[in-house]
Short mmCIF file of C-alpha atoms in Angstrom, two decimals:
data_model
loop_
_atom_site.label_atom_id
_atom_site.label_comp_id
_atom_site.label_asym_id
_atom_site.label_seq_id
_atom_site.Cartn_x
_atom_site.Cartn_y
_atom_site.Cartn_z
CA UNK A 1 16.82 46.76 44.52
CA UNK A 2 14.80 49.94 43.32
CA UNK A 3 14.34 48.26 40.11
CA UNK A 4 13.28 45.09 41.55
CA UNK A 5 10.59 46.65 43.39
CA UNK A 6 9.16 48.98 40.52
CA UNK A 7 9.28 45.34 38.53
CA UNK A 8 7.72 43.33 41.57
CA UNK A 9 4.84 46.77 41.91
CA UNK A 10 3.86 46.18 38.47
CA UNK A 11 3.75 42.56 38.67
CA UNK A 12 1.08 42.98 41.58
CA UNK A 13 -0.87 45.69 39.56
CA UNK A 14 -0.87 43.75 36.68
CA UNK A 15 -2.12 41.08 38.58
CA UNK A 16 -4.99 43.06 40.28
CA UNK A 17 -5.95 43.53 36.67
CA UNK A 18 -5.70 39.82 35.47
CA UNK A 19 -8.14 39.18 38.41
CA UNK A 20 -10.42 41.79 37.97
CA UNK A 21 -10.51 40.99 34.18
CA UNK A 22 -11.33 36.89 35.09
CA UNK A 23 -14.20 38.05 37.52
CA UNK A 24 -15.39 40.00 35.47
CA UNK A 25 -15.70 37.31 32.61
CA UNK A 26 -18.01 35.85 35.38
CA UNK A 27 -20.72 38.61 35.78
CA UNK A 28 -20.80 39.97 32.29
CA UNK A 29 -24.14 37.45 29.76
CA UNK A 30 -22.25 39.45 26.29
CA UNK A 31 -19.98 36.82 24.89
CA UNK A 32 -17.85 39.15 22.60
CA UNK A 33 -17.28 41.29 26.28
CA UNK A 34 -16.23 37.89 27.95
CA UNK A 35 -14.38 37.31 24.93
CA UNK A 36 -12.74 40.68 25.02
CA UNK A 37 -12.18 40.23 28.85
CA UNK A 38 -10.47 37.10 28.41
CA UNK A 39 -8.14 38.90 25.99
CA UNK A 40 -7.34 41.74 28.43
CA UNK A 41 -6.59 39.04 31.12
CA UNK A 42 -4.34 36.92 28.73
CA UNK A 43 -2.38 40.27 28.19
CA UNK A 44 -1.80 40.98 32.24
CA UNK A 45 -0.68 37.06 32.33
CA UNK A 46 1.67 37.67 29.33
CA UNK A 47 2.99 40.76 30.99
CA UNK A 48 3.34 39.28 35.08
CA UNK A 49 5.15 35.86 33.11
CA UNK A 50 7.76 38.25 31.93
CA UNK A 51 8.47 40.44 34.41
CA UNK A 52 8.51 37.70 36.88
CA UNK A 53 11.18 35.80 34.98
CA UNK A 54 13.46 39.13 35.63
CA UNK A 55 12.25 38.77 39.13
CA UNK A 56 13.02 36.11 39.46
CA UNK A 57 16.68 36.00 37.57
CA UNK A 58 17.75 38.97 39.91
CA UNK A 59 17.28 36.96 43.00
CA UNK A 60 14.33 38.17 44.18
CA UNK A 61 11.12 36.35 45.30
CA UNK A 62 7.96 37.28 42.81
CA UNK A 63 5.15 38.41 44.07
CA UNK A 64 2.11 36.10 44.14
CA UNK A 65 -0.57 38.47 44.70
CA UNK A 66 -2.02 42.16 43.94
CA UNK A 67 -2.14 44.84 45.48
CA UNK A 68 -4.51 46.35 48.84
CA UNK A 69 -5.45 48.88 46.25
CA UNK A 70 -6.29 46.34 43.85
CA UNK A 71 -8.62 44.26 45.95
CA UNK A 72 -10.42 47.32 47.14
CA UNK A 73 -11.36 48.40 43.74
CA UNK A 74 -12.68 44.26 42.65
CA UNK A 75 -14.90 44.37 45.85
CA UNK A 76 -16.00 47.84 45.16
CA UNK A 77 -16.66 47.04 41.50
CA UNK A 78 -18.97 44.34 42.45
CA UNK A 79 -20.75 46.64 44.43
CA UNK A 80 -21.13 49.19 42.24
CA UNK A 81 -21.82 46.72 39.46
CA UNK A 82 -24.14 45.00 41.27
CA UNK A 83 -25.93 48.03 42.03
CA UNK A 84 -25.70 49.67 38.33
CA UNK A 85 -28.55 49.57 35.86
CA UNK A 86 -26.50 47.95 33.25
CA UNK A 87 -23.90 46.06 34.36
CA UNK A 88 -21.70 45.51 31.29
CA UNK A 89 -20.89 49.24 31.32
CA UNK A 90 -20.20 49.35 35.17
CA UNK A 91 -17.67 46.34 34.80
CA UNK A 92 -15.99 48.58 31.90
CA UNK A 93 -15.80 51.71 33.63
CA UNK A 94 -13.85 49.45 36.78
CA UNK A 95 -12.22 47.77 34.31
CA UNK A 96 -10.51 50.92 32.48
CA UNK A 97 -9.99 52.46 35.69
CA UNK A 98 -7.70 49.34 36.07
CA UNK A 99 -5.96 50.18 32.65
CA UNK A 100 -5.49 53.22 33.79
CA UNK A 101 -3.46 52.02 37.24
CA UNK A 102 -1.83 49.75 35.39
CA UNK A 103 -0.67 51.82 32.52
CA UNK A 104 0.32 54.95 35.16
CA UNK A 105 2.42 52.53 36.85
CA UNK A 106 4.13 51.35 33.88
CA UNK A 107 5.05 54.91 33.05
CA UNK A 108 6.45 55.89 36.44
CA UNK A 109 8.64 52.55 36.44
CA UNK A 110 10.00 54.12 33.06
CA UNK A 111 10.82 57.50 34.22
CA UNK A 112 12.37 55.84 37.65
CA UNK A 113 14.48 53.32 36.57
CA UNK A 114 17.97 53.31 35.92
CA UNK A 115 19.03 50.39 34.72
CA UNK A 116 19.02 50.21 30.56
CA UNK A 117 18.14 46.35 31.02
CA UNK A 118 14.70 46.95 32.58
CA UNK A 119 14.20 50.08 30.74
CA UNK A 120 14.43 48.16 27.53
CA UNK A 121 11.93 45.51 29.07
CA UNK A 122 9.21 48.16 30.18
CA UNK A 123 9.29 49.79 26.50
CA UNK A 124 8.97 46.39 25.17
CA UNK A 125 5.60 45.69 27.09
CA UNK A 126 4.62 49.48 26.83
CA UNK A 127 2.63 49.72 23.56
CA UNK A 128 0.57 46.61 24.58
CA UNK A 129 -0.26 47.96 27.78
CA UNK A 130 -1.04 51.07 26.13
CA UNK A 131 -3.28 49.52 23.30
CA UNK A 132 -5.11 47.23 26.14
CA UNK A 133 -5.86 51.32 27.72
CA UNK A 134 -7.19 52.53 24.90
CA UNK A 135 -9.10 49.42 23.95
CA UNK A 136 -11.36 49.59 27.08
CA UNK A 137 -11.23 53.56 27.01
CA UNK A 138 -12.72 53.26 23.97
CA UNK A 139 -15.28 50.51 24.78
CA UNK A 140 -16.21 52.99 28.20
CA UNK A 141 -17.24 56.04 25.73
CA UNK A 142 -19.24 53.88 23.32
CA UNK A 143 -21.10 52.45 26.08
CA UNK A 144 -21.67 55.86 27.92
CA UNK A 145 -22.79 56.91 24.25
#
């Protein structure tokens, strides 16, 4: 059960970020950002598909939305973006602030879990989740540059 629910926690923060990622896409006129948006949000997909089919293989019922947390930070990202003087860095700053959820998340699960099965799974998916961090890390200090 405490595996299940570290699984079904990141399935809802990864989905938080999938969302935020696809409204995003919405707001931002730079088509290599939507571009690189889209790719973030393809990533979340890819990682919610598999840990839903463990989910879902356990017994358990999958999650089919995000997180409280996660809708307070979109509607406070539109707020803040809407208010910002450029708004392609505002939606990256709320947008690695979602990596970084997402990726502290995935690190807890790994520390918590005791089953060899999920650990195995959580490494898999680490190093994207990781590289999808640093990506918009990255993109946040060369904007702020």
């Amino acid at each position: 059960m405490k595996n299940a629910n570290q699984l079904k926690e990141l399935v809802q923060v990864a989905r938080d970020g999938a969302e935020f990622y696809e409204q995003a896409i919405g707001h931002v006129d730079d088509a290599p950002l939507r571009n690189l948006f889209a790719g973030m949000a393809a990533a979340k997909r890819e990682l919610i598909n598999g840990l839903s089919a463990s989910i879902a293989a356990s017994g358990e019922d999958v999650p089919q939305g995000g997180t409280l947390v996660g809708g307070l930070q979109k509607v406070y990202g539109q707020v803040r973006t809407a208010l910002a003087r450029n708004e392609n860095r505002a939606w990256v700053g709320q947008l690695e602030d979602a990596e970084d959820r997402l990726l502290e998340h995935m690190r807890r699960a790994i520390r918590e879990t005791d089953d060899p099965s999920v650990l195995g799974q959580l490494e898999a998916y680490l190093p994207r989740v990781r590289d999808c961090h640093e990506r918009m890390r990255a993109l946040k200090q060369r904007l702020a540059a």
